[in-house]
């Protein structure tokens, strides 16, 4: 019986029919999705912190409004994604508990500090650029609620990427000092951005199964290569230099070759030992604690309204 269900499930995947919350699914499929979607949601929420750091210091009102809107979008993305994950049977409170206790992962990239205004440009350009490369295929992921959430997320990510690139372009057309600031930001964000795509394919324990279930449509290395290939010409337009002496066009492959990624650094950051891991987690826990009165008030209000409705139905 079980085998039959599993075969039917895989057949649906092959036919590109979306899996919906009430459909039968293998337990491992549910768990894999819950892991990926909740990690993705946490990344959006933790991802608000490095940029939130610069909202009060944006150089002018236009920049401040755009950055504020971007950070608000990230909160929205987190909320769609928590909702999508909830359809798989885990409560939001439980997901947040896992984040706050350090049990759940979030993207490595958000454990690096934002030192100058140019970092807002580099994050929008590179981090959101990498996110788009990874997330556009997720609009076709096999689980319906995740795929639908990603459509809107990707539209907004595309605005974020342009916002960042425009900051870089302005700095690069500015004074020597501004251009140097842009180059410094590229130097610091380049390698962490290409680490975002995750371990190499031969070191990625979840990839094979996730590709079979069409949760992932491209491998980590395929997406990383696509990102590098499109980013090189964008860097040339800026007149900046990617900090990789091995970066070179390979005619026979039709792709850029690039240097070795520092996997030790990546593993350390993922294990909680990056430059800002502690700071990020503390900030989230503090925000959760400070927001307790809002949750209590909202719950009390909802209860009051529900009681009123019950009373009026009884009276009628
Ligand atoms: N950081 O077998 P693998 C954003 C973990 S937010 C930390 O390849 P998988 C934005 C991985 O979880 C961007 N951990 O895994 C927001 C796994 O550990 P577990 C977030 C990483 O799932 C604000 C282990 O390494 N995007 O766009 O097949 C401002 C082995 O990896 C990382 C998403 O979350 C990492 N970088 O593939 C601006 C996209 N990489 O869970 C921008 C959705 C890997 O087994 N997620 N690990 O303990 C995905 O597409 C996939 O989950 C990944 C990893 C490609 C990230």
CSV table of C-alpha atoms and ligand atoms in Angstrom, one decimal:
chain,number,residue,atom,x,y,z
A,1,UNK,CA,0.0,0.0,0.0
A,2,UNK,CA,2.7,2.4,1.1
A,3,UNK,CA,4.8,1.6,-2.1
A,4,UNK,CA,1.8,2.3,-4.2
A,5,UNK,CA,1.3,5.7,-2.6
A,6,UNK,CA,4.9,6.5,-3.0
A,7,UNK,CA,4.8,5.6,-6.7
A,8,UNK,CA,1.7,7.7,-7.3
A,9,UNK,CA,3.4,10.6,-5.5
A,10,UNK,CA,6.6,10.3,-7.7
A,11,UNK,CA,4.4,10.1,-10.8
A,12,UNK,CA,2.7,13.4,-9.9
A,13,UNK,CA,6.2,15.0,-9.5
A,14,UNK,CA,7.2,13.7,-12.9
A,15,UNK,CA,4.1,15.1,-14.4
A,16,UNK,CA,4.8,18.5,-12.8
A,17,UNK,CA,1.6,18.4,-10.7
A,18,UNK,CA,2.1,20.4,-7.5
A,19,UNK,CA,1.9,18.6,-4.2
A,20,UNK,CA,-0.6,20.4,-1.9
A,21,UNK,CA,-0.8,20.3,1.9
A,22,UNK,CA,-3.6,17.7,2.1
A,23,UNK,CA,-2.0,15.3,-0.4
A,24,UNK,CA,-0.2,12.2,0.7
A,25,UNK,CA,3.6,12.7,0.8
A,26,UNK,CA,6.5,10.7,2.1
A,27,UNK,CA,7.5,11.7,5.6
A,28,UNK,CA,11.0,12.5,4.3
A,29,UNK,CA,9.7,14.8,1.7
A,30,UNK,CA,7.7,16.7,4.4
A,31,UNK,CA,10.7,16.9,6.7
A,32,UNK,CA,13.1,18.0,3.9
A,33,UNK,CA,10.7,20.8,2.9
A,34,UNK,CA,10.1,21.8,6.5
A,35,UNK,CA,13.8,22.1,7.0
A,36,UNK,CA,14.5,24.1,3.8
A,37,UNK,CA,11.4,26.4,4.1
A,38,UNK,CA,11.9,27.2,7.8
A,39,UNK,CA,15.7,27.8,7.2
A,40,UNK,CA,14.7,30.1,4.3
A,41,UNK,CA,12.2,31.9,6.5
A,42,UNK,CA,14.8,32.4,9.3
A,43,UNK,CA,17.3,33.7,6.7
A,44,UNK,CA,14.9,36.4,5.6
A,45,UNK,CA,14.2,37.5,9.2
A,46,UNK,CA,17.9,37.4,10.3
A,47,UNK,CA,18.7,39.0,7.0
A,48,UNK,CA,17.0,42.1,8.1
A,49,UNK,CA,19.6,42.8,10.7
A,50,UNK,CA,22.8,43.6,8.7
A,51,UNK,CA,20.8,46.2,6.6
A,52,UNK,CA,18.7,47.4,9.5
A,53,UNK,CA,21.9,48.6,10.9
A,54,UNK,CA,22.1,51.2,8.1
A,55,UNK,CA,18.6,52.6,8.0
A,56,UNK,CA,19.3,55.5,10.3
A,57,UNK,CA,22.6,56.2,8.5
A,58,UNK,CA,21.5,56.1,4.9
A,59,UNK,CA,23.1,59.1,3.1
A,60,UNK,CA,19.8,60.7,1.9
A,61,UNK,CA,16.0,60.4,2.1
A,62,UNK,CA,15.7,58.5,-1.2
A,63,UNK,CA,18.2,55.9,0.0
A,64,UNK,CA,16.6,55.6,3.4
A,65,UNK,CA,13.1,55.0,1.9
A,66,UNK,CA,14.4,52.4,-0.5
A,67,UNK,CA,16.4,50.6,2.2
A,68,UNK,CA,13.5,50.7,4.6
A,69,UNK,CA,11.2,49.2,2.0
A,70,UNK,CA,13.7,46.5,1.2
A,71,UNK,CA,14.0,45.5,4.9
A,72,UNK,CA,10.2,45.5,5.2
A,73,UNK,CA,10.0,43.2,2.2
A,74,UNK,CA,12.3,40.8,3.9
A,75,UNK,CA,10.0,40.7,6.9
A,76,UNK,CA,7.1,39.9,4.5
A,77,UNK,CA,9.1,37.2,2.8
A,78,UNK,CA,9.8,35.6,6.2
A,79,UNK,CA,6.0,35.7,7.0
A,80,UNK,CA,5.0,34.0,3.6
A,81,UNK,CA,7.6,31.4,4.2
A,82,UNK,CA,6.6,30.7,7.8
A,83,UNK,CA,3.0,30.3,6.6
A,84,UNK,CA,4.1,27.9,3.8
A,85,UNK,CA,6.1,25.9,6.4
A,86,UNK,CA,3.1,25.8,8.8
A,87,UNK,CA,1.1,23.9,6.1
A,88,UNK,CA,3.6,21.0,6.7
A,89,UNK,CA,2.5,20.7,10.3
A,90,UNK,CA,5.0,22.7,12.5
A,91,UNK,CA,3.8,25.7,14.4
A,92,UNK,CA,5.5,29.1,14.0
A,93,UNK,CA,6.3,29.1,17.7
A,94,UNK,CA,8.1,25.9,17.4
A,95,UNK,CA,10.1,27.1,14.3
A,96,UNK,CA,11.1,30.2,16.2
A,97,UNK,CA,12.1,28.2,19.3
A,98,UNK,CA,14.4,26.2,17.0
A,99,UNK,CA,15.9,29.4,15.7
A,100,UNK,CA,16.4,31.0,19.1
A,101,UNK,CA,18.0,27.9,20.6
A,102,UNK,CA,20.4,27.6,17.7
A,103,UNK,CA,19.0,24.3,16.5
A,104,UNK,CA,17.8,25.7,13.2
A,105,UNK,CA,20.1,27.0,10.5
A,106,UNK,CA,19.9,30.2,8.5
A,107,UNK,CA,22.0,31.5,5.6
A,108,UNK,CA,25.7,31.8,6.4
A,109,UNK,CA,25.8,35.2,4.6
A,110,UNK,CA,24.1,37.1,7.4
A,111,UNK,CA,26.9,36.4,9.9
A,112,UNK,CA,29.2,39.0,8.4
A,113,UNK,CA,29.3,42.6,9.6
A,114,UNK,CA,28.1,45.7,7.5
A,115,UNK,CA,30.9,48.1,8.0
A,116,UNK,CA,30.3,50.9,5.5
A,117,UNK,CA,27.4,52.3,3.3
A,118,UNK,CA,28.9,50.5,0.3
A,119,UNK,CA,28.0,47.2,2.1
A,120,UNK,CA,24.3,48.1,1.4
A,121,UNK,CA,25.2,48.2,-2.3
A,122,UNK,CA,27.2,45.0,-2.2
A,123,UNK,CA,24.4,43.1,-0.3
A,124,UNK,CA,21.7,44.2,-2.7
A,125,UNK,CA,23.8,43.5,-5.8
A,126,UNK,CA,25.6,40.2,-4.7
A,127,UNK,CA,23.5,38.7,-1.9
A,128,UNK,CA,20.1,39.4,-3.4
A,129,UNK,CA,21.6,38.6,-6.8
A,130,UNK,CA,22.7,35.2,-5.5
A,131,UNK,CA,19.3,34.8,-3.8
A,132,UNK,CA,17.5,35.4,-7.1
A,133,UNK,CA,19.6,32.9,-8.9
A,134,UNK,CA,18.7,30.3,-6.2
A,135,UNK,CA,15.1,31.3,-5.8
A,136,UNK,CA,13.8,31.8,-9.4
A,137,UNK,CA,13.9,28.0,-9.9
A,138,UNK,CA,12.1,27.6,-6.5
A,139,UNK,CA,9.0,29.2,-8.2
A,140,UNK,CA,8.7,25.8,-9.9
A,141,UNK,CA,9.4,23.7,-6.8
A,142,UNK,CA,7.1,20.7,-6.4
A,143,UNK,CA,5.4,21.9,-3.2
A,144,UNK,CA,2.5,24.3,-4.1
A,145,UNK,CA,2.6,26.7,-1.1
A,146,UNK,CA,6.4,27.1,-1.4
A,147,UNK,CA,6.3,27.7,-5.2
A,148,UNK,CA,3.5,30.3,-4.9
A,149,UNK,CA,5.2,32.2,-2.1
A,150,UNK,CA,8.4,32.3,-4.2
A,151,UNK,CA,6.7,34.1,-7.1
A,152,UNK,CA,6.1,37.2,-5.1
A,153,UNK,CA,9.4,36.9,-3.2
A,154,UNK,CA,11.3,36.8,-6.5
A,155,UNK,CA,9.6,40.0,-7.9
A,156,UNK,CA,10.7,41.9,-4.8
A,157,UNK,CA,14.2,40.4,-4.8
A,158,UNK,CA,14.7,41.8,-8.3
A,159,UNK,CA,13.9,45.3,-7.0
A,160,UNK,CA,16.4,44.7,-4.2
A,161,UNK,CA,19.1,43.6,-6.6
A,162,UNK,CA,18.7,46.8,-8.7
A,163,UNK,CA,18.6,48.9,-5.6
A,164,UNK,CA,22.0,47.5,-4.5
A,165,UNK,CA,23.6,47.7,-8.0
A,166,UNK,CA,22.5,51.4,-8.3
A,167,UNK,CA,24.2,52.2,-5.0
A,168,UNK,CA,27.4,50.5,-6.3
A,169,UNK,CA,27.1,52.4,-9.7
A,170,UNK,CA,26.7,55.7,-7.9
A,171,UNK,CA,29.7,55.1,-5.7
A,172,UNK,CA,31.8,53.9,-8.6
A,173,UNK,CA,31.1,57.1,-10.5
A,174,UNK,CA,31.9,59.2,-7.5
A,175,UNK,CA,35.1,60.2,-5.8
A,176,UNK,CA,38.2,58.0,-5.5
A,177,UNK,CA,37.3,57.4,-1.9
A,178,UNK,CA,33.8,56.3,-2.8
A,179,UNK,CA,35.1,53.9,-5.5
A,180,UNK,CA,37.6,52.5,-3.0
A,181,UNK,CA,34.8,52.0,-0.5
A,182,UNK,CA,32.8,50.0,-3.2
A,183,UNK,CA,35.9,47.9,-4.0
A,184,UNK,CA,36.4,47.2,-0.3
A,185,UNK,CA,32.8,46.0,0.0
A,186,UNK,CA,33.1,43.8,-3.0
A,187,UNK,CA,36.3,42.3,-1.5
A,188,UNK,CA,34.6,41.4,1.7
A,189,UNK,CA,31.2,40.2,0.2
A,190,UNK,CA,32.4,38.2,-2.8
A,191,UNK,CA,33.5,35.0,-1.3
A,192,UNK,CA,30.7,34.8,1.3
A,193,UNK,CA,28.2,35.4,-1.5
A,194,UNK,CA,29.4,32.5,-3.5
A,195,UNK,CA,29.3,30.3,-0.4
A,196,UNK,CA,25.6,31.1,-0.1
A,197,UNK,CA,24.9,28.4,-2.7
A,198,UNK,CA,26.0,25.7,-0.2
A,199,UNK,CA,28.6,23.0,-0.3
A,200,UNK,CA,30.0,21.5,-3.6
A,201,UNK,CA,27.6,18.9,-5.2
A,202,UNK,CA,29.8,16.0,-4.1
A,203,UNK,CA,29.5,17.2,-0.5
A,204,UNK,CA,25.8,18.1,-0.5
A,205,UNK,CA,24.0,15.3,1.3
A,206,UNK,CA,20.5,16.6,0.5
A,207,UNK,CA,20.8,17.4,-3.2
A,208,UNK,CA,20.3,14.1,-4.9
A,209,UNK,CA,16.9,13.4,-3.2
A,210,UNK,CA,15.8,17.0,-3.4
A,211,UNK,CA,16.4,17.0,-7.2
A,212,UNK,CA,14.5,13.7,-7.6
A,213,UNK,CA,11.6,15.3,-5.7
A,214,UNK,CA,12.0,18.5,-7.8
A,215,UNK,CA,12.3,20.5,-4.7
A,216,UNK,CA,15.6,21.7,-6.2
A,217,UNK,CA,15.8,22.1,-9.9
A,218,UNK,CA,19.5,22.9,-10.2
A,219,UNK,CA,22.5,21.8,-8.1
A,220,UNK,CA,24.4,24.1,-5.8
A,221,UNK,CA,27.4,24.1,-8.2
A,222,UNK,CA,25.2,24.8,-11.2
A,223,UNK,CA,23.6,27.8,-9.6
A,224,UNK,CA,27.0,29.1,-8.2
A,225,UNK,CA,28.5,28.9,-11.7
A,226,UNK,CA,25.5,30.7,-13.3
A,227,UNK,CA,25.8,33.5,-10.7
A,228,UNK,CA,29.5,34.0,-11.3
A,229,UNK,CA,29.0,34.0,-15.1
A,230,UNK,CA,26.5,36.8,-14.9
A,231,UNK,CA,28.2,38.8,-12.2
A,232,UNK,CA,31.6,39.2,-14.0
A,233,UNK,CA,30.2,41.6,-16.7
A,234,UNK,CA,28.3,43.6,-14.1
A,235,UNK,CA,31.6,44.0,-12.2
A,236,UNK,CA,33.3,45.2,-15.4
A,237,UNK,CA,30.6,47.9,-15.9
A,238,UNK,CA,31.3,49.1,-12.4
A,239,UNK,CA,35.1,49.2,-13.1
A,240,UNK,CA,35.8,47.0,-10.0
A,241,UNK,CA,37.9,43.9,-9.6
A,242,UNK,CA,36.6,40.6,-8.3
A,243,UNK,CA,39.0,39.4,-5.5
A,244,UNK,CA,39.9,36.1,-7.2
A,245,UNK,CA,43.1,35.8,-9.2
A,246,UNK,CA,42.0,32.5,-10.7
A,247,UNK,CA,38.8,33.9,-12.2
A,248,UNK,CA,39.2,33.4,-15.9
A,249,UNK,CA,37.0,32.7,-18.9
A,250,UNK,CA,37.2,29.1,-20.0
A,251,UNK,CA,36.4,28.9,-23.7
A,252,UNK,CA,36.0,25.1,-23.8
A,253,UNK,CA,33.6,25.0,-20.8
A,254,UNK,CA,31.8,28.2,-21.9
A,255,UNK,CA,32.0,29.4,-18.2
A,256,UNK,CA,34.3,31.3,-15.9
A,257,UNK,CA,36.8,29.2,-13.9
A,258,UNK,CA,37.2,30.4,-10.4
A,259,UNK,CA,39.4,29.9,-7.3
A,260,UNK,CA,39.0,27.5,-4.4
A,261,UNK,CA,36.3,28.4,-1.9
A,262,UNK,CA,37.4,28.4,1.7
A,263,UNK,CA,35.2,25.7,3.0
A,264,UNK,CA,36.7,25.8,6.4
A,265,UNK,CA,35.4,29.4,6.8
A,266,UNK,CA,32.0,28.3,5.5
A,267,UNK,CA,31.8,25.3,7.9
A,268,UNK,CA,32.8,27.5,10.8
A,269,UNK,CA,30.1,30.1,10.0
A,270,UNK,CA,27.4,27.4,9.6
A,271,UNK,CA,28.6,25.9,13.0
A,272,UNK,CA,27.9,29.2,14.7
A,273,UNK,CA,31.5,30.5,14.8
A,274,UNK,CA,31.3,33.3,12.2
A,275,UNK,CA,32.0,37.0,12.9
A,276,UNK,CA,28.4,37.9,13.9
A,277,UNK,CA,26.6,34.7,14.8
A,278,UNK,CA,26.2,35.5,18.4
A,279,UNK,CA,25.2,39.1,17.8
A,280,UNK,CA,22.5,38.0,15.2
A,281,UNK,CA,21.0,35.4,17.5
A,282,UNK,CA,21.0,37.7,20.5
A,283,UNK,CA,19.2,40.4,18.5
A,284,UNK,CA,16.5,37.9,17.4
A,285,UNK,CA,16.0,36.6,20.9
A,286,UNK,CA,15.8,40.1,22.3
A,287,UNK,CA,13.3,41.1,19.7
A,288,UNK,CA,11.2,38.1,20.5
A,289,UNK,CA,11.2,38.9,24.2
A,290,UNK,CA,10.5,42.6,23.7
A,291,UNK,CA,7.6,41.6,21.5
A,292,UNK,CA,5.9,39.4,24.1
A,293,UNK,CA,3.4,42.2,25.1
A,294,UNK,CA,2.3,42.6,21.5
A,295,UNK,CA,1.6,38.9,21.2
A,296,UNK,CA,-0.2,38.9,24.5
A,297,UNK,CA,-2.3,41.9,23.6
A,298,UNK,CA,-3.2,40.5,20.1
A,299,UNK,CA,-4.2,37.1,21.7
A,300,UNK,CA,-6.3,38.8,24.4
A,301,UNK,CA,-8.0,41.0,21.7
A,302,UNK,CA,-8.7,37.9,19.5
A,303,UNK,CA,-10.2,36.1,22.5
A,304,UNK,CA,-12.4,39.1,23.3
A,305,UNK,CA,-13.7,39.3,19.8
A,306,UNK,CA,-14.4,35.5,19.6
A,307,UNK,CA,-16.3,35.7,22.9
A,308,UNK,CA,-18.4,38.6,21.7
A,309,UNK,CA,-19.2,36.7,18.5
A,310,UNK,CA,-20.2,33.6,20.4
A,311,UNK,CA,-22.4,35.6,22.8
A,312,UNK,CA,-24.2,37.4,20.0
A,313,UNK,CA,-24.8,34.1,18.1
A,314,UNK,CA,-26.2,32.6,21.3
A,315,UNK,CA,-28.5,35.6,21.8
A,316,UNK,CA,-29.8,35.4,18.2
B,1,LIG,N1,24.2,28.7,5.0
B,1,LIG,O1,22.9,19.3,1.3
B,1,LIG,P1,22.9,20.8,1.2
B,1,LIG,C1,17.7,36.0,1.1
B,1,LIG,C2,23.5,23.7,5.0
B,1,LIG,S1,17.8,34.7,2.2
B,1,LIG,C3,23.9,27.9,6.0
B,1,LIG,O2,23.4,21.3,-0.1
B,1,LIG,P2,20.3,21.8,0.7
B,1,LIG,C4,17.9,37.4,1.6
B,1,LIG,C5,22.2,22.9,4.6
B,1,LIG,O3,21.1,23.5,5.2
B,1,LIG,C6,18.6,33.5,1.4
B,1,LIG,N2,23.7,26.6,5.9
B,1,LIG,O4,21.5,21.3,1.6
B,1,LIG,C7,17.4,37.8,2.8
B,1,LIG,C8,22.5,21.5,5.1
B,1,LIG,O5,22.4,21.4,6.5
B,1,LIG,P3,21.1,20.6,7.2
B,1,LIG,C9,18.3,32.1,1.9
B,1,LIG,C10,23.8,26.1,4.6
B,1,LIG,O6,19.2,22.2,1.6
B,1,LIG,C11,17.6,39.1,3.3
B,1,LIG,C12,24.0,21.4,4.8
B,1,LIG,O7,24.5,22.7,4.7
B,1,LIG,N3,17.9,31.3,0.8
B,1,LIG,O8,17.6,35.7,0.0
B,1,LIG,O9,20.0,20.7,-0.3
B,1,LIG,C13,18.4,40.0,2.6
B,1,LIG,C14,24.3,20.6,3.5
B,1,LIG,O10,23.8,21.4,2.4
B,1,LIG,C15,24.1,26.9,3.5
B,1,LIG,C16,17.4,30.1,1.0
B,1,LIG,O11,17.3,29.6,2.1
B,1,LIG,C17,24.3,28.2,3.7
B,1,LIG,N4,24.6,29.1,2.8
B,1,LIG,O12,20.8,23.0,-0.1
B,1,LIG,C18,18.9,39.6,1.4
B,1,LIG,C19,17.0,29.3,-0.3
B,1,LIG,N5,24.2,26.1,2.4
B,1,LIG,O13,19.9,21.5,6.9
B,1,LIG,C20,18.7,38.3,0.9
B,1,LIG,C21,16.4,28.0,0.0
B,1,LIG,C22,23.9,24.8,2.8
B,1,LIG,O14,21.0,19.3,6.5
B,1,LIG,N6,17.3,27.0,0.3
B,1,LIG,N7,23.7,24.8,4.2
B,1,LIG,O15,21.5,20.6,8.6
B,1,LIG,C23,18.0,26.3,-0.6
B,1,LIG,O16,17.9,26.5,-1.8
B,1,LIG,C24,18.9,25.1,-0.1
B,1,LIG,O17,18.4,24.8,1.2
B,1,LIG,C25,20.4,25.4,-0.1
B,1,LIG,C26,21.1,24.2,0.5
B,1,LIG,C27,20.9,25.6,-1.5
B,1,LIG,C28,20.7,26.7,0.7
